[in-house]
Amino acid sequence: MSHTLNRPDFDVIAGWIEPGHKVLDLGCGDGSLLKHLIDSRGVLGWGVEIEDANILAAIKNGINVIQGNLERGLDEFADQAFDHVVLSRTLQTVRHTEGILREMLRVGREAVVSFPNFAYWKNLRSVLDGRMPVSEDLPYQWYDSPNVRFFTLLDFEALCRQMGLVIRERSVLDEQGNPVDNADERELNFLGSLAVYRLTRNR
Amino acid sequence: MSGQSVGAVHSQRAHFDQPLQLRSGGVLPAYDLVYETYGTLNAAKSNAILICHALSGHHHVAGHYADAPENIGWWDNIIGPGRPLDTDRYFIVGVNNLGGCHGSTGPSTLNPATGKPWGADFPIVAVIDWVHAQARLADLLGIDSWAAIMGGSLGGMQALRWSITYPERVRNSIVIAAAPKLSAQNIAFNDVARQAILTDPEFHGGNYYEHNTRPTRGLRLARMLGHITYLSDDQMGEKFGRELRNGSFAFDFDVEFEVESYLRYQGDKFAGYFDANTYLLMTKALDYFDPSREDDGDLVKTMARSKANFLIASFTTDWRFTPARSKEIVAALLANGRNVSYAEIDLNFGHDSFLMEDAHYHGVIDAYLRNIKL
């Protein structure tokens, strides 16, 4: 299976987004996901980034990018201004987890969230072996990791329930980016390296 | 410095006979605009970029004059072959605004009706008046639509105003270190500057030209005050600290601290060439600027009229027009679904940062311009 720029979650996200939709990508990096969505799905895209180098790279890519700090909220964005607000592999780097999820669903009709699953069996084995996990989806050493929140699929779903957020779709991927299909929630939590969720405020 | 300067340039003059209706209700029956151009207008006339100047700027934006090599344009560091505003790609236009004191019709030029300098009779001009005048210059140059209009501070406000007033004629608007309107504090600083000029005994109600004098003391104070607000506290601290010129306190009112020496020098230099009436007009244009006034203060509604793509940039240490003020523009554009990018650039030179050469800052402008359609 070929994946876009080795980011299999991009393909999942692209599948959930309709042509012409307005998409906000939080922590958009160099704008690769937005560029992919614009090229493949014809969306209208904007990104938010904090790093100077990424601002420059996104502008080079011809992507609309707004420099800002996700921890401080999304004040410059109006309520329900977007069809989708994407947080791709970034939630684990944000300290104000509930705040950002709430902000995403304030400015967008739907939130799309992907994150590395800390309960993935290789991660668990690594910890059992006495070392913090380093993998395709968790590519950092513990001392240089931008990640500040460590959680699993089941943790995330419990938080969504607690916040009254509705999970409309879920896609769980293994380390190679292939979908993991398993009816057993606990096994899914064990087999998935990366999870992608589609959330709304109400059903 | 990367790239090259455009080298020797010359200014041109255009005369306009069609009366210009002004925001204030007045009319300018005829006027001149002086301008400079760099690079070559392509056959499709689609590669033109207008540079709008700030309070003390003018049409000499880049290069130098053959007979005055030391007179380098005020934004030379960003314009030229291989620079972000690459004259091998773009046709760049700089213009001295109405009311200015660098050749365009203004208080110090002759009023044809009286044969004397306009002085106090020169009408108050607003940003929208400049934009209308610039549009006529564009007509003259055969430019239907600018590839981009760019400016810093008051120049950024012109770039913003263009996108609202002539949405079909500007494809990209680059608004740097600006604000959608001045704050009370901004207006207060401007008024102190104006009071310094207006209360100078040499002001003579604005008609000082006929008295063969100039209100240089007032203008000097105005500039000194303005200069403080263009710099950052940190930068002044680094540059001057509490350094004394003579090493110890003199216990008198002469220049003692280096910062005093610097400010007085800047004030004197400025008062030596700038016209006080122009300074008054420019500060009023700043104070009046508020395009959202046409929409009862609703900037979102105002920006709905724009069609351009936008690059908005601010500087972290700019306390005259803070990043929050630029973000107001960004928010209004986002609410309208406009293409907009926003960079908050970490530079230590306060409001004046927009004139500085910095790899990231210039990189952002360069990257943005490289993606625009010509």
Coordinates of N, CA, C and O in Angstrom, one line a residue, chain B residues 80-141:
Chain B
G80 N 15.7 44.7 -5.5 CA 16.9 44.7 -6.5 C 17.0 43.2 -7.0 O 16.3 42.3 -6.5
P81 N 17.9 43.0 -8.0 CA 18.0 41.7 -8.5 C 18.5 40.7 -7.4 O 19.4 41.0 -6.7
G82 N 17.7 39.6 -7.3 CA 18.1 38.6 -6.3 C 17.6 38.9 -4.9 O 17.7 38.1 -4.0
R83 N 16.9 40.1 -4.7 CA 16.3 40.4 -3.5 C 14.8 40.0 -3.5 O 14.3 39.8 -4.6
P84 N 14.1 40.0 -2.3 CA 12.7 39.6 -2.3 C 11.9 40.3 -3.4 O 11.1 39.7 -4.1
L85 N 12.0 41.6 -3.5 CA 11.3 42.3 -4.5 C 12.3 42.4 -5.7 O 12.9 43.4 -5.9
D86 N 12.3 41.3 -6.5 CA 13.3 41.1 -7.5 C 13.0 41.9 -8.7 O 12.0 41.6 -9.4
T87 N 13.8 42.8 -9.0 CA 13.6 43.7 -10.2 C 13.8 43.0 -11.5 O 13.5 43.5 -12.6
D88 N 14.3 41.7 -11.5 CA 14.4 40.9 -12.7 C 13.0 40.3 -13.0 O 12.7 39.8 -14.1
R89 N 12.1 40.3 -12.0 CA 10.8 39.7 -12.1 C 9.7 40.8 -12.1 O 8.7 40.7 -12.8
Y90 N 9.8 41.7 -11.2 CA 8.7 42.7 -11.0 C 9.1 44.1 -11.4 O 10.2 44.5 -11.5
F91 N 8.0 44.8 -11.7 CA 8.1 46.2 -12.0 C 7.6 47.0 -10.7 O 6.5 46.8 -10.4
I92 N 8.5 47.7 -10.1 CA 8.2 48.2 -8.8 C 8.1 49.7 -8.8 O 8.9 50.4 -9.5
V93 N 7.0 50.2 -8.2 CA 6.7 51.6 -8.3 C 6.7 52.2 -6.8 O 6.1 51.6 -5.9
G94 N 7.4 53.3 -6.6 CA 7.4 54.0 -5.4 C 6.8 55.4 -5.7 O 7.2 56.0 -6.7
V95 N 6.0 55.9 -4.8 CA 5.4 57.2 -5.1 C 5.4 58.1 -3.8 O 5.2 57.5 -2.7
N96 N 5.6 59.4 -4.0 CA 5.5 60.3 -2.8 C 4.0 60.7 -2.7 O 3.5 61.2 -3.7
N97 N 3.5 60.5 -1.6 CA 2.0 60.8 -1.4 C 1.7 62.3 -1.4 O 2.6 63.1 -1.1
L98 N 0.5 62.6 -1.7 CA 0.0 64.0 -1.6 C 0.1 64.5 -0.2 O -0.1 63.8 0.7
G99 N 0.6 65.7 -0.1 CA 0.8 66.3 1.2 C 2.3 66.1 1.6 O 2.7 66.6 2.7
G100 N 3.0 65.3 0.8 CA 4.4 65.0 1.2 C 5.3 66.2 1.0 O 4.9 67.3 0.5
C101 N 6.6 66.0 1.2 CA 7.5 67.1 1.1 C 8.7 66.7 0.3 O 9.9 67.2 0.5
H102 N 8.5 65.8 -0.7 CA 9.6 65.3 -1.5 C 9.3 65.5 -3.0 O 9.9 64.8 -3.8
G103 N 8.4 66.4 -3.3 CA 8.2 66.7 -4.7 C 6.8 66.6 -5.1 O 6.4 67.4 -6.0
S104 N 6.0 65.7 -4.5 CA 4.6 65.7 -4.9 C 3.9 66.9 -4.3 O 4.4 67.6 -3.4
T105 N 2.7 67.3 -4.8 CA 2.0 68.4 -4.3 C 1.7 68.3 -2.8 O 1.2 67.3 -2.4
G106 N 2.1 69.4 -2.1 CA 2.0 69.3 -0.7 C 2.0 70.7 -0.1 O 2.1 71.7 -0.9
P107 N 2.0 70.9 1.2 CA 2.0 72.2 1.8 C 3.2 73.1 1.4 O 3.0 74.4 1.3
S108 N 4.3 72.5 1.1 CA 5.5 73.4 0.8 C 5.6 73.7 -0.7 O 6.5 74.4 -1.2
T109 N 4.7 73.1 -1.6 CA 4.8 73.4 -3.0 C 3.8 74.6 -3.3 O 3.0 75.0 -2.5
L110 N 4.0 75.2 -4.5 CA 3.3 76.4 -4.8 C 1.8 76.1 -5.1 O 1.5 75.2 -5.9
N111 N 0.9 76.9 -4.5 CA -0.5 76.8 -4.8 C -0.7 77.7 -6.1 O -0.5 78.9 -6.0
P112 N -1.1 77.1 -7.2 CA -1.2 77.9 -8.4 C -2.2 79.1 -8.3 O -2.1 80.1 -9.0
A113 N -3.2 78.9 -7.4 CA -4.2 79.9 -7.2 C -3.6 81.2 -6.6 O -4.1 82.3 -6.8
T114 N -2.6 81.1 -5.8 CA -2.0 82.2 -5.1 C -0.6 82.5 -5.4 O -0.1 83.6 -5.2
G115 N 0.1 81.5 -6.0 CA 1.5 81.7 -6.4 C 2.4 81.6 -5.2 O 3.6 81.8 -5.3
K116 N 1.8 81.3 -4.0 CA 2.6 81.1 -2.8 C 2.5 79.6 -2.3 O 1.6 78.9 -2.8
P117 N 3.4 79.2 -1.5 CA 3.3 77.8 -1.0 C 1.9 77.6 -0.3 O 1.4 78.6 0.3
W118 N 1.4 76.4 -0.5 CA 0.0 76.1 0.1 C 0.0 76.4 1.6 O -1.0 77.0 2.1
G119 N 1.0 76.0 2.3 CA 1.0 76.2 3.8 C -0.3 75.7 4.4 O -0.7 74.6 4.1
A120 N -0.9 76.5 5.3 CA -2.1 76.1 6.0 C -3.3 75.8 5.1 O -4.2 75.2 5.5
D121 N -3.2 76.3 3.9 CA -4.4 76.1 2.9 C -4.4 74.7 2.3 O -5.4 74.3 1.7
F122 N -3.3 74.0 2.5 CA -3.3 72.6 1.9 C -4.4 71.8 2.6 O -4.3 71.7 3.9
P123 N -5.2 71.1 1.9 CA -6.3 70.4 2.6 C -5.8 69.2 3.4 O -4.7 68.6 3.0
I124 N -6.5 68.8 4.4 CA -6.1 67.6 5.1 C -6.4 66.4 4.2 O -7.5 66.3 3.6
V125 N -5.4 65.5 4.1 CA -5.6 64.3 3.2 C -5.7 63.1 4.0 O -5.1 63.0 5.1
A126 N -6.4 62.1 3.5 CA -6.6 60.8 4.2 C -6.0 59.7 3.4 O -5.7 59.9 2.2
V127 N -5.9 58.5 4.0 CA -5.3 57.4 3.3 C -6.0 57.1 2.0 O -5.4 56.8 1.0
I128 N -7.4 57.2 2.1 CA -8.1 56.9 0.9 C -7.8 57.9 -0.2 O -7.9 57.5 -1.4
D129 N -7.5 59.1 0.1 CA -7.2 60.1 -0.9 C -5.9 59.7 -1.6 O -5.7 59.8 -2.9
W130 N -4.9 59.2 -0.8 CA -3.6 58.8 -1.4 C -3.9 57.6 -2.4 O -3.3 57.5 -3.4
V131 N -4.8 56.7 -1.9 CA -5.1 55.5 -2.7 C -5.7 55.9 -4.0 O -5.3 55.4 -5.1
H132 N -6.6 56.9 -4.0 CA -7.2 57.3 -5.3 C -6.2 58.0 -6.2 O -6.2 57.7 -7.4
A133 N -5.3 58.8 -5.6 CA -4.2 59.4 -6.4 C -3.3 58.3 -7.0 O -2.9 58.4 -8.1
Q134 N -3.0 57.3 -6.2 CA -2.1 56.3 -6.6 C -2.8 55.5 -7.8 O -2.1 55.0 -8.7
A135 N -4.1 55.4 -7.7 CA -4.8 54.7 -8.7 C -4.7 55.4 -10.1 O -4.7 54.8 -11.1
R136 N -4.7 56.7 -10.0 CA -4.6 57.5 -11.2 C -3.2 57.4 -11.8 O -3.0 57.3 -13.0
L137 N -2.2 57.3 -10.9 CA -0.8 57.0 -11.4 C -0.8 55.6 -12.1 O -0.2 55.4 -13.1
A138 N -1.5 54.7 -11.5 CA -1.5 53.3 -12.1 C -2.2 53.4 -13.5 O -1.7 52.8 -14.4
D139 N -3.2 54.2 -13.6 CA -3.9 54.4 -14.9 C -2.8 54.9 -15.9 O -2.7 54.4 -17.0
L140 N -2.1 55.9 -15.5 CA -1.1 56.6 -16.3 C 0.0 55.6 -16.8 O 0.4 55.6 -17.9
L141 N 0.3 54.6 -15.9 CA 1.4 53.7 -16.2 C 0.8 52.5 -16.9 O 1.5 51.6 -17.3

